[in-house]
């Protein structure tokens, strides 16, 4: 698996930094109950709160299950699924919007994050401070991001008002209430919080490129672009492929921002599939139908991940790594 | 920046133009123009929130003057952010302690023992990364209702721990593997028990790991919104994100209070982040960044 590889790599990096110490490979061979006891809290928690719920989602998706209207509860057969696929236009429109949202966000975050990481990898004064400032939005929650961008976007009190004073925007223009601008309004807010993710991961990987490689490229007369294209980019390959996948999964599932910023609106303009699930669960208490939507989400994520890893030929690269 | 290298350029005694160009080059515009733009993009939104939080609600200057604490008093006492802050702290500290203890135990077992099912367990832990919290909202609600933990902060602590546990355990086992097992063996030769050897030799060496994992656990649970929204029903069990959402819904006109509440929610995590962000870049990346 990809994550293992990256983590192993990270460990190697850490152990190299700690003075090229050899990793202690000799594990104590005492077999017995001790490791199982130590692992039991982990195993119990994962079994009870991850494995069992995943199983029960499958079960609920075949049930009518509404905690507010318990008199209708019972076995439902495939009816949740057939409603979803045949009679629910919001399912298809939310799916389409999810795709648009994930692709836009991940592509823009990757490009900006890459540029930012390349800049932060240079030595300059105040680098520590700049790095903390530039990465800070990463630590901020989706709801807080909403709070901040609501203040910026407000037609009367926001920064938009200053823009219209100098003639850049129509007066009293509500970005989040207009179907033409709400998408980019939400994209910008999520970019603000999301770019540091790629910047941090790519920066970590940039710092692991051996200095000799760059020097050798310079000796061979590489300019900045060739150096980037033929030395740096191949080195980043696996980290970029993996972090892009993780980010797609994460942006797919992330609902905090849209839930609070646009509430899926105006109308249902910005409703993603998981946001639709959350709405079913929180507002309608329609757990059976919500579970069927969840299953659709699982299936899409699974198929997407498989195709993505296959097409990107993850791990099949670069002689000088490992 | 240019001040450092300017004398050298001047020393080369070029004309005004070359001198200017030399200065531009030494200032490395291709770095600083995009970086400055990006810094503005990052900092202006924070600044805007600070302005709203500290200026009177009647003012609309783009700077916080005259300065007032009225907004903070209102959110803290009237809107209940005092309680929300306390709840968020309780959950955050609970997660921090619980997660560190459990993942230290699991990490130690994974790092130092061979046992049947070890690689299967690692594979399962990695696969959990593809199981999102939102999708488990419904079954988790049902489970917590059966356990009688709805509207109880323990439900949040448990859920937050569970979703951060898999990767932090793997990270911790990596850290423990990097501590030479010989140190523990030496302590045991000197008469320590295995537990004592771990506690007094390995544990102190793991301090950076605990700090890093604890910080990210705290930030993660501090920011968790959906679980808190779903599992907490009464207002005196709300955490800060739910409180903020509530304020957005109820008092959308009072931007001063909203900004003050936002600032209260932002300061702890941003401060912690500023101190630990270097760990992120040192390769802790994947476990920590996953939202």
Coordinates of C-alpha atoms in Angstrom, one line a residue:
Chain A
X1 CA 0.0 0.0 0.0
X2 CA 1.0 3.5 -0.8
X3 CA 0.6 5.0 2.7
X4 CA 3.0 2.4 4.1
X5 CA 5.6 3.4 1.6
X6 CA 5.4 7.0 2.4
X7 CA 5.4 6.4 6.1
X8 CA 8.5 4.1 5.8
X9 CA 10.1 6.8 3.8
X10 CA 9.3 9.4 6.5
X11 CA 10.8 7.1 9.1
X12 CA 13.9 6.6 7.0
X13 CA 14.2 10.4 6.8
X14 CA 13.7 10.8 10.5
X15 CA 16.3 8.1 11.3
X16 CA 18.8 9.6 8.9
X17 CA 18.4 12.9 10.6
X18 CA 18.9 11.2 14.0
X19 CA 22.5 10.5 12.9
X20 CA 22.2 7.6 10.4
X21 CA 21.3 5.2 13.1
X22 CA 20.4 1.8 11.9
X23 CA 16.8 1.0 12.5
X24 CA 16.4 -1.7 15.2
X25 CA 15.2 -4.5 13.1
X26 CA 15.4 -7.1 15.8
X27 CA 12.0 -7.4 17.2
X28 CA 11.7 -9.4 20.4
X29 CA 10.5 -12.8 19.5
X30 CA 8.5 -13.5 22.6
X31 CA 5.2 -14.9 21.4
X32 CA 2.3 -14.8 23.8
X33 CA -0.5 -12.7 25.0
X34 CA 1.4 -9.5 25.8
X35 CA 1.1 -7.8 22.3
X36 CA -2.6 -8.7 22.1
X37 CA -3.3 -7.1 25.5
X38 CA -1.5 -4.0 24.4
X39 CA -3.4 -3.8 21.1
X40 CA -6.8 -4.6 22.6
X41 CA -8.0 -1.0 23.2
X42 CA -7.1 -0.2 19.6
X43 CA -8.8 -3.3 18.2
X44 CA -11.9 -3.0 20.3
X45 CA -12.4 0.7 19.4
X46 CA -11.9 0.1 15.6
X47 CA -14.2 -3.0 15.7
X48 CA -16.9 -1.2 17.6
X49 CA -16.8 2.2 16.0
X50 CA -15.5 1.6 12.5
X51 CA -16.0 -2.0 11.4
X52 CA -19.4 -2.5 12.9
X53 CA -20.8 0.8 11.7
X54 CA -19.6 0.0 8.1
X55 CA -21.5 -3.3 8.3
X56 CA -24.6 -1.7 9.7
X57 CA -24.7 0.9 6.9
X58 CA -25.2 -2.0 4.5
X59 CA -28.0 -3.3 6.7
X60 CA -29.8 0.0 7.1
X61 CA -29.7 0.7 3.4
X62 CA -32.2 -2.2 3.0
X63 CA -34.5 -0.8 5.8
X64 CA -37.1 1.9 6.2
X65 CA -35.5 3.5 9.2
X66 CA -36.6 6.9 10.5
X67 CA -36.2 7.6 14.2
X68 CA -38.9 10.3 14.0
X69 CA -41.4 8.1 12.3
X70 CA -40.8 4.7 13.8
X71 CA -44.1 3.3 12.7
X72 CA -42.9 2.9 9.1
X73 CA -39.7 1.1 10.1
X74 CA -39.0 -2.4 8.7
X75 CA -37.5 -4.2 5.8
X76 CA -37.5 -2.2 2.6
X77 CA -35.8 -4.5 0.0
X78 CA -34.2 -2.5 -2.8
X79 CA -36.7 0.4 -2.5
X80 CA -34.2 2.9 -1.1
X81 CA -31.8 2.1 -4.0
X82 CA -34.5 2.3 -6.7
X83 CA -35.8 5.6 -5.3
X84 CA -32.2 6.9 -5.3
X85 CA -31.4 5.8 -8.9
X86 CA -34.8 6.5 -10.5
X87 CA -36.8 9.1 -8.7
X88 CA -34.3 11.4 -7.0
X89 CA -32.9 14.1 -9.3
X90 CA -31.1 15.6 -6.3
X91 CA -28.9 12.5 -6.1
X92 CA -27.7 12.9 -9.7
X93 CA -27.2 16.6 -9.5
X94 CA -25.4 16.3 -6.2
X95 CA -23.1 13.7 -7.7
X96 CA -22.3 16.0 -10.7
X97 CA -21.6 18.9 -8.3
X98 CA -19.4 16.7 -6.1
X99 CA -17.3 15.8 -9.2
X100 CA -17.0 19.5 -10.2
X101 CA -16.1 20.5 -6.7
X102 CA -13.5 17.8 -6.1
X103 CA -11.7 18.3 -9.4
X104 CA -11.6 22.1 -9.2
X105 CA -10.4 22.1 -5.6
X106 CA -7.8 19.4 -6.0
X107 CA -6.3 20.7 -9.2
X108 CA -6.0 24.3 -7.9
X109 CA -4.7 23.2 -4.5
X110 CA -2.1 21.0 -6.1
X111 CA -0.8 23.7 -8.5
X112 CA -0.8 26.5 -5.9
X113 CA 0.6 24.1 -3.2
X114 CA 3.4 23.0 -5.5
X115 CA 4.4 26.6 -6.3
X116 CA 4.2 27.6 -2.6
X117 CA 6.4 24.6 -1.6
X118 CA 9.0 25.4 -4.2
X119 CA 9.2 29.0 -2.9
X120 CA 9.3 27.9 0.7
X121 CA 12.1 25.5 -0.1
X122 CA 14.4 28.4 -0.9
X123 CA 16.4 30.0 1.9
X124 CA 15.4 33.5 2.8
X125 CA 15.1 35.6 5.9
X126 CA 12.0 35.2 8.1
X127 CA 11.4 31.8 6.5
X128 CA 10.2 30.2 9.8
X129 CA 7.7 33.0 10.4
X130 CA 6.5 33.1 6.8
X131 CA 6.0 29.3 6.8
X132 CA 3.9 29.4 10.0
X133 CA 1.8 32.3 8.6
X134 CA 1.3 30.7 5.2
X135 CA 0.4 27.3 6.6
X136 CA -1.8 28.6 9.4
X137 CA -5.2 28.2 7.7
X138 CA -4.5 24.5 7.7
X139 CA -5.2 24.4 11.4
X140 CA -8.5 26.2 11.1
X141 CA -11.8 24.3 11.0
X142 CA -14.4 24.4 8.2
X143 CA -16.8 26.3 10.4
X144 CA -14.2 28.9 11.3
X145 CA -13.3 29.3 7.6
X146 CA -17.0 29.9 7.0
X147 CA -17.1 32.5 9.7
X148 CA -14.1 34.4 8.3
X149 CA -15.3 34.3 4.7
X150 CA -18.9 35.3 5.6
X151 CA -17.3 38.5 7.1
X152 CA -15.4 39.1 3.8
X153 CA -18.3 38.3 1.5
X154 CA -21.0 40.3 3.3
X155 CA -22.5 42.8 0.8
X156 CA -22.7 45.6 3.4
X157 CA -19.9 45.1 5.8
X158 CA -17.5 42.9 3.9
X159 CA -14.4 43.6 1.9
X160 CA -16.6 43.2 -1.2
X161 CA -18.1 46.6 -0.2
X162 CA -14.6 48.2 -0.6
X163 CA -14.2 46.6 -4.0
X164 CA -17.5 48.1 -5.1
X165 CA -16.5 51.5 -3.8
X166 CA -13.6 51.4 -6.3
X167 CA -15.9 50.0 -9.0
X168 CA -14.7 46.4 -9.1
X169 CA -18.0 44.9 -8.1
X170 CA -21.6 45.9 -8.3
X171 CA -22.9 47.5 -5.1
X172 CA -24.7 45.2 -2.6
X173 CA -23.6 42.1 -4.5
X174 CA -24.1 38.9 -2.5
X175 CA -21.6 36.4 -3.8
X176 CA -23.1 33.5 -2.0
X177 CA -26.7 34.2 -3.0
X178 CA -26.0 34.3 -6.8
X179 CA -26.0 31.0 -8.6
X180 CA -23.2 32.2 -11.0
X181 CA -20.7 33.3 -8.3
X182 CA -21.5 30.9 -5.3
X183 CA -19.3 28.2 -6.8
X184 CA -16.2 30.3 -7.0
X185 CA -17.0 32.0 -3.7
X186 CA -17.0 28.6 -2.0
X187 CA -13.9 27.4 -4.0
X188 CA -11.9 30.4 -2.9
X189 CA -12.7 29.9 0.8
X190 CA -11.8 26.2 0.6
X191 CA -8.6 27.0 -1.3
X192 CA -7.6 29.3 1.5
X193 CA -7.8 26.4 3.9
X194 CA -6.7 23.6 1.5
X195 CA -3.5 24.9 -0.2
X196 CA -1.3 24.4 2.9
X197 CA -2.0 20.6 2.8
X198 CA -0.2 20.1 -0.5
X199 CA 2.4 22.7 0.3
X200 CA 3.3 20.9 3.5
X201 CA 3.5 17.5 1.9
X202 CA 5.4 18.6 -1.1
X203 CA 7.8 20.7 1.0
X204 CA 8.5 17.7 3.2
X205 CA 9.4 15.7 0.1
X206 CA 11.4 18.5 -1.5
X207 CA 13.6 18.6 1.6
X208 CA 14.4 14.9 1.1
X209 CA 15.9 15.4 -2.4
X210 CA 19.6 14.8 -2.1
X211 CA 21.6 18.1 -2.7
X212 CA 24.0 16.2 -5.0
X213 CA 21.2 15.6 -7.5
X214 CA 20.4 19.3 -7.9
X215 CA 24.2 20.1 -8.0
X216 CA 24.7 17.5 -10.7
X217 CA 21.8 18.9 -12.7
X218 CA 23.4 22.4 -12.4
X219 CA 26.8 21.0 -13.6
X220 CA 25.0 19.6 -16.7
X221 CA 23.7 23.1 -17.4
X222 CA 20.1 22.6 -16.4
X223 CA 18.0 25.8 -16.1
X224 CA 15.3 26.2 -13.5
X225 CA 12.6 24.6 -15.7
X226 CA 14.6 21.5 -16.8
X227 CA 15.7 21.0 -13.2
X228 CA 12.1 21.1 -12.1
X229 CA 10.8 18.9 -14.9
X230 CA 13.5 16.2 -14.9
X231 CA 14.9 16.1 -11.4
X232 CA 12.4 17.5 -8.9
X233 CA 9.1 16.3 -10.5
X234 CA 10.2 12.7 -10.8
X235 CA 11.3 12.7 -7.2
X236 CA 7.9 14.1 -6.1
X237 CA 6.0 11.7 -8.2
X238 CA 4.8 9.2 -5.6
X239 CA 4.1 11.8 -3.0
X240 CA 2.0 13.8 -5.4
X241 CA 0.1 10.8 -6.7
X242 CA -0.7 9.7 -3.1
X243 CA -1.5 13.0 -1.7
X244 CA -3.7 13.9 -4.6
X245 CA -5.7 10.7 -4.0
X246 CA -6.0 11.3 -0.3
X247 CA -7.1 14.9 -1.0
X248 CA -9.7 13.7 -3.5
X249 CA -11.2 11.4 -0.9
X250 CA -11.0 14.1 1.7
X251 CA -12.6 16.9 -0.5
X252 CA -15.3 14.4 -1.5
X253 CA -16.1 13.7 2.1
X254 CA -15.6 17.1 3.6
X255 CA -18.9 18.8 4.3
X256 CA -18.1 21.3 7.1
X257 CA -17.5 24.2 4.8
X258 CA -20.3 23.9 2.4
X259 CA -22.7 22.8 5.2
X260 CA -22.2 26.1 7.0
X261 CA -21.2 28.5 4.2
X262 CA -23.8 27.9 1.6
X263 CA -25.9 25.1 3.2
X264 CA -25.9 23.5 -0.2
X265 CA -27.6 26.5 -1.7
X266 CA -28.8 28.7 -3.1
X267 CA -31.5 26.1 -3.7
X268 CA -29.5 22.9 -4.0
X269 CA -26.9 24.5 -6.2
X270 CA -23.9 23.5 -4.1
X271 CA -25.1 20.2 -2.5
X272 CA -22.5 17.5 -2.6
X273 CA -23.4 13.8 -2.0
X274 CA -22.0 13.7 1.5
X275 CA -23.7 17.0 2.3
X276 CA -26.9 15.4 1.1
X277 CA -26.2 12.4 3.4
X278 CA -25.6 14.7 6.3
X279 CA -28.9 16.6 5.6
X280 CA -30.8 13.3 5.5
X281 CA -29.3 12.3 8.8
X282 CA -29.5 15.6 10.7
X283 CA -32.6 17.2 9.3
X284 CA -34.9 14.4 8.0
X285 CA -33.7 11.6 10.3
X286 CA -34.2 9.4 7.3
X287 CA -31.5 6.9 8.2
X288 CA -32.5 4.2 5.7
X289 CA -32.3 6.4 2.7
X290 CA -29.2 8.2 4.0
X291 CA -27.6 4.7 4.3
X292 CA -28.4 3.9 0.7
X293 CA -26.8 7.3 -0.3
X294 CA -23.8 6.4 1.8
X295 CA -23.4 3.1 0.0
X296 CA -23.3 5.0 -3.3
X297 CA -20.6 7.2 -1.8
X298 CA -18.5 4.2 -0.8
X299 CA -18.9 2.5 -4.1
X300 CA -17.8 5.7 -6.0
X301 CA -14.8 6.2 -3.8
X302 CA -13.7 2.6 -4.1
X303 CA -14.0 2.5 -7.9
X304 CA -12.3 5.9 -8.2
X305 CA -9.4 4.9 -6.0
X306 CA -8.8 1.7 -7.8
X307 CA -8.9 3.3 -11.3
X308 CA -6.7 6.2 -10.1
X309 CA -4.0 3.9 -8.6
X310 CA -4.1 1.7 -11.7
X311 CA -3.8 4.6 -14.2
X312 CA -1.2 6.5 -12.3
X313 CA 1.0 3.4 -12.0
X314 CA 1.7 4.3 -8.4
X315 CA 5.0 3.1 -7.1
X316 CA 6.3 2.0 -10.5
X317 CA 8.9 4.7 -10.9
X318 CA 12.3 6.3 -10.0
X319 CA 15.4 4.2 -9.6
X320 CA 17.0 6.3 -7.0
X321 CA 14.3 6.2 -4.4
X322 CA 14.7 3.6 -1.7
Chain B
X1 CA 16.3 41.9 1.9
X2 CA 18.1 43.9 -0.7
X3 CA 19.9 45.8 2.0
X4 CA 22.3 42.9 2.6
X5 CA 23.5 42.5 -0.9
X6 CA 23.2 46.1 -2.1
X7 CA 26.7 47.2 -1.0
X8 CA 28.2 44.4 -3.1
X9 CA 26.2 45.4 -6.1
X10 CA 27.2 49.0 -5.6
X11 CA 30.8 47.9 -5.2
X12 CA 30.7 46.6 -8.8
X13 CA 30.2 50.3 -9.8
X14 CA 27.7 49.8 -12.6
X15 CA 25.4 52.5 -13.9
X16 CA 22.1 53.4 -12.2
X17 CA 20.2 50.9 -14.3
X18 CA 22.5 47.9 -13.8
X19 CA 22.6 48.7 -10.1
X20 CA 18.8 48.7 -10.0
X21 CA 18.6 45.5 -11.9
X22 CA 21.2 43.9 -9.7
X23 CA 19.2 44.9 -6.7
X24 CA 16.0 43.5 -8.2
X25 CA 17.8 40.2 -8.8
X26 CA 19.2 40.1 -5.4
X27 CA 15.8 40.7 -4.0
X28 CA 14.7 37.6 -6.0
X29 CA 11.4 39.0 -7.2
X30 CA 10.3 35.7 -8.7
X31 CA 10.2 34.5 -5.1
X32 CA 8.9 37.5 -3.3
X33 CA 6.1 38.7 -5.5
X34 CA 4.1 35.5 -5.5
X35 CA 5.0 34.9 -1.8
X36 CA 3.8 38.4 -0.8
X37 CA 0.6 37.9 -2.8
X38 CA 0.0 34.6 -1.2
X39 CA 0.7 36.0 2.3
X40 CA -1.9 38.7 1.7
X41 CA -4.4 36.0 0.6
X42 CA -3.7 34.1 3.9
X43 CA -3.5 37.0 6.3
X44 CA -6.1 39.5 5.1
X45 CA -9.0 37.2 6.1
X46 CA -7.5 36.7 9.6
X47 CA -7.0 40.5 9.8
X48 CA -10.6 41.2 8.7
X49 CA -11.9 38.9 11.5
X50 CA -9.7 40.8 14.1
X51 CA -11.0 44.1 12.9
X52 CA -14.6 43.0 13.3
X53 CA -13.9 41.5 16.7
X54 CA -12.3 44.6 18.2
X55 CA -14.2 47.5 16.7
X56 CA -17.6 48.7 18.0
X57 CA -20.5 47.3 16.0
X58 CA -21.5 50.8 14.9
X59 CA -18.1 51.5 13.3
X60 CA -17.1 50.5 9.8
X61 CA -13.5 51.5 9.6
X62 CA -11.2 48.9 8.1
X63 CA -9.1 49.0 11.2
X64 CA -10.0 48.2 14.8
X65 CA -10.3 51.7 16.3
X66 CA -11.7 52.7 18.7
X67 CA -10.8 49.4 20.3
X68 CA -13.5 47.7 22.4
X69 CA -14.0 44.4 24.2
X70 CA -17.7 44.6 24.1
X71 CA -18.0 41.9 21.4
X72 CA -16.0 39.4 23.5
X73 CA -18.0 40.1 26.6
X74 CA -21.2 39.5 24.7
X75 CA -20.2 36.2 23.1
X76 CA -18.5 34.9 26.2
X77 CA -21.3 35.7 28.6
X78 CA -24.5 36.1 26.6
X79 CA -24.1 33.7 23.7
X80 CA -22.5 31.0 25.8
X81 CA -19.0 30.8 24.3
X82 CA -17.6 30.5 27.8
X83 CA -19.3 27.1 28.0
X84 CA -18.5 26.2 24.4
X85 CA -14.8 26.9 25.1
X86 CA -14.9 24.8 28.2
X87 CA -16.5 21.9 26.4
X88 CA -14.0 22.1 23.5
X89 CA -11.1 22.2 26.0
X90 CA -12.5 19.1 27.8
X91 CA -13.0 17.2 24.6
X92 CA -9.6 18.3 23.3
X93 CA -7.7 17.3 26.4
X94 CA -9.6 14.1 26.8
X95 CA -8.7 13.1 23.2
X96 CA -5.1 14.2 23.6
X97 CA -4.6 12.0 26.7
X98 CA -6.7 9.0 25.6
X99 CA -5.2 8.9 22.1
X100 CA -1.6 9.2 23.4
X101 CA -2.0 6.4 25.9
X102 CA -3.8 4.0 23.5
X103 CA -1.5 4.7 20.5
X104 CA 1.6 4.4 22.7
X105 CA 0.5 0.9 23.7
X106 CA -0.5 -0.1 20.2
X107 CA 2.6 1.4 18.7
X108 CA 4.8 -0.4 21.2
X109 CA 3.2 -3.7 20.4
X110 CA 3.5 -3.1 16.6
X111 CA 7.1 -2.0 16.9
X112 CA 8.6 -4.5 19.3
X113 CA 6.7 -7.7 18.9
X114 CA 6.1 -10.3 16.2
X115 CA 2.7 -11.8 16.4
X116 CA 0.1 -13.5 14.3
X117 CA -2.1 -11.1 12.3
X118 CA 0.4 -8.2 12.5
X119 CA 0.5 -7.3 8.8
X120 CA -3.3 -7.9 8.5
X121 CA -3.8 -5.4 11.3
X122 CA -1.6 -2.8 9.7
X123 CA -3.5 -3.2 6.4
X124 CA -6.8 -2.7 8.1
X125 CA -5.5 0.4 9.9
X126 CA -4.5 1.8 6.5
X127 CA -7.8 1.0 4.9
X128 CA -9.7 2.9 7.6
X129 CA -8.4 6.0 6.0
X130 CA -10.9 5.5 3.2
X131 CA -13.8 5.3 5.6
X132 CA -15.1 8.8 6.1
X133 CA -16.6 10.2 9.3
X134 CA -19.6 11.7 7.5
X135 CA -20.6 8.4 6.0
X136 CA -20.6 6.8 9.5
X137 CA -22.7 9.6 11.0
X138 CA -25.9 7.5 10.9
X139 CA -24.7 4.2 12.4
X140 CA -22.6 6.0 15.0
X141 CA -25.6 8.0 16.1
X142 CA -27.5 4.7 16.5
X143 CA -24.6 3.1 18.5
X144 CA -24.2 6.1 20.8
X145 CA -28.0 6.2 21.4
X146 CA -27.9 2.5 22.4
X147 CA -25.0 3.3 24.8
X148 CA -26.9 6.3 26.2
X149 CA -24.1 8.7 25.2
X150 CA -26.1 11.1 23.1
X151 CA -25.7 14.6 24.4
X152 CA -22.7 13.4 26.4
X153 CA -19.2 14.8 25.7
X154 CA -17.8 11.2 26.1
X155 CA -19.4 10.4 22.7
X156 CA -17.3 13.1 21.1
X157 CA -14.1 12.0 22.8
X158 CA -14.6 8.4 21.7
X159 CA -15.5 9.3 18.1
X160 CA -12.5 11.7 17.8
X161 CA -10.1 9.2 19.3
X162 CA -11.4 6.4 17.0
X163 CA -10.9 8.4 13.8
X164 CA -7.4 9.5 14.6
X165 CA -6.2 6.3 16.2
X166 CA -5.2 4.2 13.1
X167 CA -2.6 6.5 11.7
X168 CA -1.3 7.9 15.0
X169 CA -0.7 4.2 16.1
X170 CA 1.3 3.6 12.9
X171 CA 3.3 6.8 13.4
X172 CA 3.9 6.0 17.0
X173 CA 5.2 2.5 16.1
X174 CA 7.6 4.3 13.6
X175 CA 8.9 6.5 16.3
X176 CA 9.3 3.6 18.8
X177 CA 11.2 1.6 16.1
X178 CA 13.7 4.4 15.9
X179 CA 14.6 4.1 19.5
X180 CA 17.2 1.3 19.7
X181 CA 15.9 -1.7 21.4
X182 CA 19.3 -2.2 23.0
X183 CA 18.6 0.7 25.4
X184 CA 15.7 -1.2 26.8
X185 CA 17.7 -4.4 26.9
X186 CA 20.5 -2.7 28.8
X187 CA 17.9 -1.4 31.4
X188 CA 16.5 -4.9 31.7
X189 CA 20.0 -6.4 32.2
X190 CA 20.3 -3.8 35.0
X191 CA 17.3 -5.4 36.6
X192 CA 14.4 -3.4 35.3
X193 CA 11.1 -5.1 34.4
X194 CA 10.0 -4.7 30.8
X195 CA 7.4 -2.1 31.8
X196 CA 9.9 -0.2 33.9
X197 CA 12.4 -0.3 31.1
X198 CA 9.8 1.2 28.7
X199 CA 8.6 3.8 31.2
X200 CA 12.0 5.1 32.3
X201 CA 14.1 4.6 29.1
X202 CA 12.0 4.7 26.0
X203 CA 9.2 7.0 27.1
X204 CA 11.4 10.1 27.8
X205 CA 12.9 9.7 24.3
X206 CA 9.4 9.7 22.8
X207 CA 8.6 13.2 24.1
X208 CA 8.7 14.8 20.6
X209 CA 6.3 12.1 19.3
X210 CA 3.9 12.7 22.1
X211 CA 4.0 16.5 21.6
X212 CA 3.4 16.2 17.8
X213 CA 0.7 13.5 18.0
X214 CA -1.0 15.2 20.9
X215 CA -1.0 18.6 19.2
X216 CA -2.6 17.2 16.0
X217 CA -5.1 15.2 18.1
X218 CA -6.1 18.3 19.9
X219 CA -6.4 20.4 16.7
X220 CA -8.4 17.7 15.0
X221 CA -10.9 17.3 17.9
X222 CA -11.1 21.1 18.4
X223 CA -12.2 21.5 14.8
X224 CA -14.6 18.6 14.6
X225 CA -18.0 19.9 13.6
X226 CA -20.3 17.2 12.3
X227 CA -20.0 14.7 15.1
X228 CA -20.6 17.5 17.7
X229 CA -23.6 18.8 15.7
X230 CA -25.1 15.3 15.4
X231 CA -24.3 13.9 18.9
X232 CA -24.9 17.0 21.1
X233 CA -28.4 18.2 21.5
X234 CA -28.5 20.7 24.4
X235 CA -26.8 24.0 24.2
X236 CA -24.6 23.6 27.3
X237 CA -22.9 20.6 25.6
X238 CA -22.1 22.5 22.3
X239 CA -18.5 22.8 21.3
X240 CA -17.0 25.9 19.6
X241 CA -17.6 24.9 16.0
X242 CA -21.3 24.1 16.8
X243 CA -21.6 27.3 18.7
X244 CA -20.2 29.3 15.8
X245 CA -22.6 27.6 13.4
X246 CA -25.4 28.4 15.8
X247 CA -24.3 32.1 15.9
X248 CA -24.1 32.2 12.1
X249 CA -27.7 31.0 12.0
X250 CA -29.2 33.0 14.8
X251 CA -27.4 36.3 14.7
X252 CA -26.3 36.7 11.1
X253 CA -26.5 40.5 11.5
X254 CA -24.2 40.8 14.5
X255 CA -20.8 40.4 12.8
X256 CA -18.9 41.8 15.8
X257 CA -20.1 38.9 18.0
X258 CA -19.5 36.4 15.2
X259 CA -15.9 37.6 14.6
X260 CA -15.2 37.6 18.4
X261 CA -16.4 34.0 18.6
X262 CA -14.3 33.1 15.6
X263 CA -11.3 34.6 17.2
X264 CA -11.8 32.7 20.4
X265 CA -12.0 29.5 18.3
X266 CA -9.0 30.3 16.2
X267 CA -6.4 31.5 18.7
X268 CA -5.6 28.2 20.5
X269 CA -5.2 26.1 17.4
X270 CA -3.3 28.7 15.4
X271 CA -0.9 29.2 18.4
X272 CA -0.4 25.4 18.8
X273 CA 0.1 25.0 15.1
X274 CA 2.7 27.7 14.9
X275 CA 4.8 25.8 17.4
X276 CA 4.4 22.3 15.9
X277 CA 4.3 23.1 12.2
X278 CA 7.9 22.1 11.8
X279 CA 7.1 18.6 12.7
X280 CA 4.7 18.5 9.8
X281 CA 7.4 19.3 7.3
X282 CA 9.7 16.8 8.9
X283 CA 7.7 13.9 7.6
X284 CA 4.9 13.4 10.0
X285 CA 2.7 14.5 7.2
X286 CA 0.2 11.9 6.3
X287 CA -1.3 10.9 9.6
X288 CA -1.5 14.5 10.7
X289 CA -2.9 16.2 7.7
X290 CA -5.8 13.9 7.1
X291 CA -8.9 15.8 8.0

